[in-house]
Amino acid sequence: MTQTPPSEFDARIGRLVDRIMQRGVVPFVGAGFSYGAAHPEGWVSTGGRMTEKLSVLLGQAPAVATGNDAIQSLPAGTDLASDTFDALTSATKSNPGLARLAELAALKISLKEVCEQLEIYKYAELQPLASHRYLAYLAREGLVREVITTNYDCCIERAFEQSLALPASTAGGAACVIQSLEQYRQSAAKHNKAGDLIIYKINGCAKVYAKAKSLCEDAPSGDAERAWHNAADRIVLTERQLQTFRRENWARDLFLDRARSRSLLFCGFGSEEPQIRHTAVALMNEFASDHAEGAPPASNQRIVGLANIPFIHVHDAHLSFYQLQILVAFWEAHKGAIQGGADGMRPMMETVFSGLDARAAGPAAKGLTQPIPPSQSATENKLSADLFMQAIFERAFERLVRDQIYQGPFCVWLRQLTGESKLWTYHLECWLGLKGQTAADRMSRLGYLLQPVPDKCSFPLRLWRMIWSVHAPAQAMPAGWYMPMRENALLLMTTLLLMSLSAQEDRFDLDGPDAAVRADQPLGLGVEFSLPARPLGKAQNPSRTFFVHLVSQAALAESPALLPRQQGSRLLRVIAVPTCERRRPLGRWIVRRQAEGPDQRGKLQCGVRVTVSAAELVSAAGRPERFADALQDSFAASRPRSAVRLNLKHSSQGVAE
C-alpha cells in the first residue's frame, strides 16, 4: 500500500487542528484509545483480554445455566434451552464479540458476577498512555473541554490530574466524570471554564464500580449490596444494553447534540458499538430531511468545511465497516447516494486518518533523527492513537506559539522593553524553525522540543522538563506535568527566547554530557552562552563561555539560598524568568562540604549569586545580536572577591561577608 505524502497529510490534519483551535471538536474515544495501557500488576489492556475470560467462563458452563432462575424454571423446554445455549456459545468461538459473549454469560450468572469475572474494578488502575496525556494537554490549553468515551478505565482523568502536579483537591482542577443523569444535572454546568474537562463515560466507570465493590466488601449490608449491583448494571457490556444506551436518554441526547453542533473526532472506535452507529445513522437521516427538497447536492469542498463534519482515526490501513457506515451516512445526507465504489468514496477520506499516514505523522517527517519510545513509533501501515494524538498536539502547540509571537502577552512584554521587538520575535521564529516552507522545516526545532527524552520517562516532554527546572528547580519533577501556554505564556516563551540566544546549536541536547542546555537541580535550567572577544588594553580578551541558570522569579523568592553547580565555581549567574523588575540585590550562598577523611575537617564553600532579570537584559541589548554583550556587562561587576572572610560569631555554619 502507498504511504501518504507528508504534504497531503499536513493539509488534512491542519483542517482538524483548525477546528480544535476553534474549540469545535469533541473527541469520542473507544477501546483502541486505551489499547496497551498497563496495570500495576503487569498485564496490559488489550481487545482480547475480556473475550478470553468470557470464553473460558462459557466453555466451562454446564449444558443448562444454573445461575438464572428463568432458565431453571423451564419445565418442558429444557432440551431446547440447552441446545440453544450450546449452539450460541459454540458460534461465538468463531466470532467472539464481547457484547454477545457478555449477554450469554449474563444468562449463566448475574451482571455483577460477570463484572467480577472480567475484573472491571482493576481497570480503574490502568496507567495513562501517551494518547491520554496529549488529550489532557489539549484540555489544559482549553482547546478540548469535553470527551465522550465508551471506556471504563480512568486513564484520561488520571493523565489530566497528573498534569496539574498537585493533588486534585489542592489544584481545584480535577476532571469532572459524568456517567449518570444525576451527575449530568449537578455537575456539567459547573465546569465550563477554559482548562476544565468533562468526561462523559456513557458505558460506565470502573472507579465507581470499584468503590461500590469495596464498600460492600468492607461493610456488608443490604444497601451496600444493592449499590454494588447498581454499579454493575451501569457497566455496559451486553448486546441488549448497547442497543438501548442502557436506557440512559441523557447520553443519547448528549451524543445527538454534540454531533449536530460540533465535529466528533472518533478515535479508537472501530468495533460494532450499535448504540452509537444506529443513533449516528438516524441523525444523518435527520440531516438529509433538513436539506431543502430539490436543492442541488453540496460540493465536496462545502461538505468538508461543515462545522460538524466527523473526523475518524483508523489504526489500520482501511476503515472498518462500522466506521465507513457513519462516514457514508453523513456524506449521503448532504450529497445524495454515494456511487462509483472507491472513486465515489475518495472525497470522504479528507477527514480520515489511517495507517497509511503513519510515516507522514512520524518523527522522520519532521526532520527528526532522535529515537522515540516504541509505543509512539510509526509501524508500517499502523497509526496508533499515541502517534495520532502526538501529531495533533504538536501542530496545536505550534499555533499557540505563533499566537504568542504575534499578539500574546510575550509579544506585549517585548514591545514594552524595546523598539526592536520584531527582531527578537523573528530570531525566535527562525530558531524554532517556524519560518520553514514545509512541515518538516517548521517542526525541526520545535518538534525536537516536543519529543519525549529517549531512555527516560516519556512525560513530561523535553520542553516541559526544561520548563520544570525553571519553574521549580528545587523539587522533583512529577510524571505527566504540563504547564499550559494559557496559564504562563510569558515564562514559556521567555525561556524559549533565552535558549535561542545560546548559539550552541551543535550541543543542544538536554541529556548529553556536554549539553549546552541542562537541568541542574536545584539551580535551575543551565544554559551555556558564548561571550565575544573584547579588547583588554593592548591585549585581546579571548572569547569564552559560561553557564547562566534560568529560574522563575517565584522560585527565586522561595529558594534564595541556591547551591553552586560545581565546587570550583563561586559565581552563580541567574536570569530571573520572567520579570519586569530591575536587578535584584546581590545574594550570598554558603554550603558545608563533608570531610573527605576521618582526620580531615569539612570545608565551607562560599560564593556570590547575582540575579539579573530577563527584562533588563533584553532592554539593555536592544537587539538579539547584542544579547551576549549585555549578558557579559550585567555580570562583569559581580565577580566574587578573592579573599572571603567568615564571621563565625553568630552561627556554627558561618556567614560569608
Coordinates of N, CA and C in Angstrom, one line a residue, residues 260-406:
R260 N -24.7 17.2 16.2 CA -25.3 18.3 15.4 C -24.5 19.6 15.4
S261 N -23.8 19.9 16.5 CA -23.2 21.2 16.6 C -21.7 21.2 16.6
R262 N -21.0 20.1 16.8 CA -19.6 20.0 16.8 C -19.1 19.0 15.8
S263 N -17.8 18.9 15.7 CA -17.1 17.8 14.9 C -16.7 16.8 15.9
L264 N -17.3 15.6 15.8 CA -16.9 14.5 16.6 C -15.6 13.9 16.0
L265 N -14.6 13.7 16.9 CA -13.4 13.0 16.5 C -13.4 11.6 17.0
F266 N -13.7 10.6 16.2 CA -13.8 9.2 16.6 C -12.3 8.7 16.6
C267 N -11.9 8.3 17.8 CA -10.5 7.8 17.9 C -10.5 6.5 18.7
G268 N -10.0 5.4 18.2 CA -10.0 4.1 18.9 C -11.4 3.5 18.8
F269 N -12.2 3.9 17.9 CA -13.5 3.4 17.7 C -13.7 2.7 16.4
G270 N -13.7 1.4 16.5 CA -13.8 0.6 15.3 C -14.6 -0.6 15.4
S271 N -15.1 -0.9 16.6 CA -15.9 -2.1 16.8 C -17.4 -1.8 16.6
E272 N -18.3 -2.7 16.9 CA -19.7 -2.6 16.5 C -20.4 -1.5 17.1
E273 N -20.4 -1.4 18.4 CA -21.0 -0.3 19.2 C -22.3 0.1 18.6
P274 N -23.3 -0.8 18.6 CA -24.6 -0.5 17.9 C -25.3 0.8 18.4
Q275 N -25.2 1.1 19.7 CA -25.9 2.3 20.1 C -25.4 3.5 19.5
I276 N -24.1 3.6 19.2 CA -23.5 4.8 18.5 C -23.8 4.8 17.1
R277 N -23.6 3.6 16.4 CA -23.9 3.6 15.0 C -25.3 3.9 14.6
H278 N -26.2 3.2 15.3 CA -27.6 3.3 15.0 C -28.1 4.8 15.2
T279 N -27.6 5.3 16.3 CA -28.0 6.7 16.6 C -27.4 7.7 15.6
A280 N -26.2 7.5 15.3 CA -25.5 8.3 14.3 C -26.2 8.3 12.9
V281 N -26.5 7.1 12.5 CA -27.1 6.9 11.2 C -28.5 7.6 11.2
A282 N -29.2 7.4 12.3 CA -30.6 8.1 12.3 C -30.4 9.6 12.3
L283 N -29.4 10.1 12.9 CA -29.1 11.5 12.9 C -28.8 12.0 11.5
M284 N -28.0 11.2 10.8 CA -27.7 11.6 9.4 C -28.9 11.7 8.5
N285 N -29.9 10.8 8.8 CA -31.2 10.9 8.1 C -31.9 12.2 8.4
E286 N -31.7 12.6 9.7 CA -32.3 13.9 10.0 C -31.7 15.1 9.2
F287 N -30.3 15.0 9.1 CA -29.6 16.0 8.3 C -30.2 16.0 6.8
A288 N -30.4 14.8 6.3 CA -30.9 14.7 4.9 C -32.3 15.3 4.8
S289 N -33.2 15.0 5.7 CA -34.5 15.6 5.6 C -34.5 17.1 5.8
D290 N -33.5 17.6 6.5 CA -33.4 19.1 6.7 C -32.9 19.8 5.4
H291 N -32.3 19.0 4.5 CA -31.8 19.5 3.3 C -33.0 19.9 2.4
A292 N -33.0 21.1 1.8 CA -34.1 21.6 1.0 C -34.4 20.6 -0.1
E293 N -35.7 20.3 -0.2 CA -36.1 19.3 -1.3 C -35.8 20.0 -2.6
G294 N -35.2 19.2 -3.5 CA -34.9 19.7 -4.8 C -33.6 20.6 -4.9
A295 N -33.0 20.8 -3.8 CA -31.7 21.6 -3.8 C -30.6 20.8 -4.4
P296 N -29.7 21.4 -5.1 CA -28.6 20.7 -5.7 C -27.7 20.1 -4.6
P297 N -27.0 19.0 -4.9 CA -26.1 18.4 -3.9 C -25.0 19.3 -3.5
A298 N -24.6 19.2 -2.2 CA -23.5 20.1 -1.8 C -22.2 19.7 -2.4
S299 N -21.3 20.6 -2.7 CA -20.0 20.3 -3.2 C -19.1 19.6 -2.2
N300 N -18.1 18.9 -2.7 CA -17.2 18.2 -1.7 C -16.5 19.2 -0.8
Q301 N -16.1 20.4 -1.3 CA -15.4 21.4 -0.5 C -16.4 21.9 0.5
R302 N -17.6 22.1 0.2 CA -18.6 22.6 1.2 C -18.8 21.6 2.3
I303 N -18.9 20.3 2.0 CA -19.1 19.3 3.0 C -17.9 19.2 3.9
V304 N -16.7 19.2 3.4 CA -15.5 19.1 4.2 C -15.4 20.3 5.1
G305 N -16.0 21.5 4.7 CA -15.9 22.7 5.6 C -17.0 22.8 6.6
L306 N -18.0 21.8 6.6 CA -19.1 21.9 7.6 C -18.6 21.9 9.0
A307 N -19.2 22.6 9.9 CA -18.7 22.8 11.3 C -18.9 21.5 12.1
N308 N -19.7 20.6 11.6 CA -20.0 19.3 12.4 C -19.6 18.1 11.6
I309 N -18.7 18.2 10.6 CA -18.2 17.0 9.9 C -17.4 16.2 10.8
P310 N -17.7 14.9 10.8 CA -16.9 14.0 11.7 C -15.5 13.7 11.2
F311 N -14.6 13.5 12.1 CA -13.2 13.1 11.8 C -13.0 11.7 12.4
I312 N -12.3 10.8 11.7 CA -12.2 9.4 12.1 C -10.7 9.1 12.1
H313 N -10.2 8.5 13.2 CA -8.9 7.9 13.3 C -9.0 6.4 13.1
V314 N -8.2 5.9 12.2 CA -8.2 4.4 11.9 C -6.8 3.9 12.2
H315 N -6.8 2.9 13.0 CA -5.5 2.3 13.4 C -4.8 1.6 12.2
D316 N -5.6 0.9 11.4 CA -5.1 0.1 10.3 C -5.1 0.9 9.0
A317 N -4.8 0.3 7.9 CA -4.8 1.0 6.6 C -6.1 1.1 5.9
H318 N -7.2 0.7 6.5 CA -8.5 0.8 6.0 C -9.5 1.0 7.1
L319 N -10.7 1.5 6.7 CA -11.8 1.7 7.7 C -12.5 0.3 7.9
S320 N -13.0 0.2 9.1 CA -13.9 -0.9 9.4 C -15.3 -0.6 8.8
F321 N -16.1 -1.6 8.7 CA -17.4 -1.4 8.1 C -18.2 -0.4 8.9
Y322 N -18.1 -0.5 10.3 CA -18.9 0.4 11.1 C -18.4 1.8 11.0
Q323 N -17.1 2.1 10.9 CA -16.6 3.4 10.7 C -17.1 4.0 9.3
L324 N -17.0 3.1 8.3 CA -17.4 3.6 7.0 C -18.9 3.9 6.9
Q325 N -19.7 3.1 7.7 CA -21.2 3.3 7.7 C -21.5 4.7 8.2
I326 N -20.9 5.2 9.2 CA -21.1 6.5 9.8 C -20.7 7.6 8.8
L327 N -19.5 7.4 8.2 CA -19.0 8.4 7.2 C -19.9 8.5 6.0
V328 N -20.3 7.4 5.4 CA -21.1 7.4 4.2 C -22.5 8.0 4.5
A329 N -23.1 7.7 5.7 CA -24.3 8.3 6.1 C -24.3 9.9 6.1
F330 N -23.2 10.4 6.7 CA -23.0 11.8 6.7 C -22.9 12.4 5.3
W331 N -22.1 11.9 4.5 CA -21.9 12.4 3.1 C -23.2 12.3 2.3
E332 N -23.9 11.2 2.4 CA -25.1 11.0 1.6 C -26.2 11.9 2.1
A333 N -26.2 12.4 3.4 CA -27.2 13.3 3.9 C -27.0 14.7 3.2
H334 N -25.8 15.0 2.7 CA -25.6 16.3 2.1 C -25.3 16.2 0.5
K335 N -25.0 15.0 0.1 CA -24.6 14.9 -1.3 C -25.5 14.0 -2.1
G336 N -26.3 13.1 -1.5 CA -27.0 12.1 -2.2 C -26.3 10.8 -2.2
A337 N -26.8 9.8 -2.9 CA -26.2 8.5 -2.8 C -24.8 8.5 -3.3
I338 N -23.9 7.8 -2.6 CA -22.5 7.6 -3.0 C -22.4 6.4 -3.9
Q339 N -21.9 6.6 -5.1 CA -21.8 5.5 -6.0 C -20.4 5.6 -6.7
G340 N -20.1 4.5 -7.4 CA -18.8 4.5 -8.1 C -17.7 3.8 -7.3
G341 N -18.0 3.1 -6.2 CA -17.0 2.3 -5.5 C -16.0 3.2 -4.9
A342 N -14.7 2.9 -5.1 CA -13.6 3.6 -4.4 C -13.6 5.0 -4.9
D343 N -13.9 5.3 -6.2 CA -13.8 6.6 -6.7 C -14.9 7.5 -6.1
G344 N -16.1 7.0 -5.8 CA -17.1 7.7 -5.1 C -16.8 8.0 -3.7
M345 N -16.0 7.1 -3.0 CA -15.7 7.2 -1.6 C -14.5 8.1 -1.4
R346 N -13.7 8.3 -2.4 CA -12.4 9.0 -2.2 C -12.5 10.4 -1.6
P347 N -13.5 11.3 -2.0 CA -13.6 12.6 -1.3 C -13.9 12.5 0.2
M348 N -14.5 11.4 0.6 CA -14.8 11.2 2.0 C -13.6 11.0 2.9
M349 N -12.5 10.6 2.3 CA -11.3 10.3 3.0 C -10.5 11.6 3.5
E350 N -11.1 12.8 3.2 CA -10.4 14.0 3.6 C -10.4 14.2 5.1
T351 N -11.3 13.5 5.8 CA -11.4 13.7 7.3 C -11.1 12.3 7.9
V352 N -10.4 11.5 7.3 CA -10.0 10.2 7.8 C -8.5 10.1 7.9
F353 N -8.0 9.6 9.0 CA -6.5 9.4 9.3 C -6.3 7.9 9.6
S354 N -5.5 7.3 8.7 CA -5.3 5.8 8.8 C -3.9 5.4 8.9
G355 N -3.7 4.1 8.9 CA -2.3 3.6 9.0 C -1.4 4.0 7.8
L356 N -2.1 4.4 6.7 CA -1.3 4.9 5.6 C -0.6 6.3 5.9
D357 N -1.1 6.9 7.0 CA -0.5 8.2 7.4 C 0.6 8.1 8.4
A358 N 0.9 6.8 8.8 CA 1.8 6.6 9.9 C 3.2 7.3 9.7
R359 N 3.7 7.1 8.5 CA 5.1 7.7 8.2 C 5.0 9.2 8.1
A360 N 4.0 9.7 7.6 CA 3.8 11.2 7.5 C 3.7 11.8 8.9
A361 N 3.1 11.1 9.8 CA 2.9 11.6 11.2 C 4.1 11.4 12.0
G362 N 5.0 10.5 11.6 CA 6.1 10.1 12.5 C 7.3 11.1 12.5
P363 N 8.3 10.9 13.3 CA 9.4 11.8 13.5 C 10.2 12.1 12.3
A364 N 10.3 11.1 11.4 CA 11.1 11.4 10.2 C 10.5 12.5 9.3
A365 N 9.2 12.6 9.3 CA 8.5 13.6 8.5 C 8.8 15.0 9.1
K366 N 9.3 15.1 10.3 CA 9.5 16.4 11.0 C 11.0 16.7 10.9
G367 N 11.8 16.0 10.2 CA 13.2 16.2 10.2 C 13.9 15.8 11.4
L368 N 13.4 14.9 12.2 CA 14.0 14.5 13.5 C 14.7 13.2 13.3
T369 N 15.8 13.0 14.0 CA 16.5 11.7 13.9 C 16.6 11.1 15.3
Q370 N 16.1 11.8 16.3 CA 16.1 11.2 17.7 C 15.2 10.1 17.8
P371 N 15.6 9.0 18.5 CA 14.7 7.9 18.6 C 13.5 8.2 19.6
I372 N 12.4 7.6 19.4 CA 11.3 7.8 20.3 C 10.8 6.5 20.8
P373 N 10.1 6.5 22.0 CA 9.6 5.2 22.6 C 8.9 4.4 21.6
P374 N 9.0 3.0 21.7 CA 8.3 2.1 20.8 C 6.8 2.4 20.7
S375 N 6.2 2.8 21.9 CA 4.7 3.0 21.9 C 4.3 4.1 21.0
Q376 N 5.2 5.0 20.6 CA 4.9 6.1 19.7 C 5.6 6.0 18.4
S377 N 6.2 4.9 18.1 CA 6.9 4.8 16.8 C 5.9 4.5 15.7
A378 N 6.3 4.8 14.5 CA 5.4 4.6 13.3 C 5.6 3.2 12.7
T379 N 4.7 2.3 13.0 CA 4.8 0.9 12.5 C 4.2 1.0 11.1
E380 N 4.7 0.1 10.2 CA 4.2 0.1 8.8 C 2.7 -0.1 8.8
N381 N 2.0 0.9 8.2 CA 0.6 0.9 7.9 C -0.2 0.8 9.2
K382 N 0.3 1.2 10.3 CA -0.4 1.3 11.6 C -0.3 2.7 12.2
L383 N -1.4 3.3 12.4 CA -1.4 4.6 13.1 C -1.9 4.5 14.5
S384 N -1.1 4.4 15.4 CA -1.5 4.3 16.8 C -2.2 5.5 17.3
A385 N -3.0 5.4 18.3 CA -3.6 6.6 19.0 C -2.6 7.5 19.5
D386 N -1.5 6.9 20.1 CA -0.4 7.7 20.6 C 0.2 8.6 19.5
L387 N 0.5 8.1 18.4 CA 1.2 8.8 17.3 C 0.2 9.9 16.7
F388 N -1.0 9.5 16.6 CA -2.1 10.4 16.1 C -2.3 11.6 17.0
M389 N -2.4 11.3 18.3 CA -2.6 12.4 19.2 C -1.4 13.3 19.3
Q390 N -0.2 12.7 19.2 CA 1.0 13.5 19.2 C 1.1 14.5 18.1
A391 N 0.7 14.0 16.9 CA 0.7 14.8 15.7 C -0.3 16.0 15.9
I392 N -1.5 15.7 16.5 CA -2.4 16.8 16.7 C -1.9 17.8 17.7
F393 N -1.3 17.3 18.8 CA -0.8 18.2 19.9 C 0.3 19.1 19.4
E394 N 1.2 18.5 18.6 CA 2.4 19.3 18.2 C 1.9 20.5 17.3
R395 N 1.0 20.2 16.4 CA 0.5 21.2 15.5 C -0.3 22.3 16.2
A396 N -1.1 21.8 17.2 CA -1.8 22.8 18.0 C -0.9 23.7 18.8
F397 N 0.1 23.1 19.4 CA 1.1 23.9 20.2 C 1.8 24.9 19.3
E398 N 2.2 24.5 18.1 CA 2.8 25.4 17.2 C 1.9 26.6 16.9
R399 N 0.6 26.4 16.8 CA -0.3 27.5 16.7 C -0.3 28.4 17.9
L400 N -0.2 27.8 19.1 CA -0.2 28.6 20.3 C 1.1 29.5 20.4
V401 N 2.2 28.9 20.0 CA 3.5 29.6 19.9 C 3.4 30.8 19.0
R402 N 2.8 30.6 17.8 CA 2.7 31.7 16.9 C 1.8 32.8 17.4
D403 N 0.7 32.4 18.1 CA -0.2 33.4 18.7 C 0.6 34.3 19.6
Q404 N 1.5 33.7 20.5 CA 2.2 34.5 21.4 C 3.2 35.4 20.8
I405 N 3.8 34.9 19.7 CA 4.8 35.7 19.0 C 4.2 37.0 18.3
Y406 N 3.0 36.8 17.9 CA 2.4 37.9 17.1 C 1.4 38.8 18.0

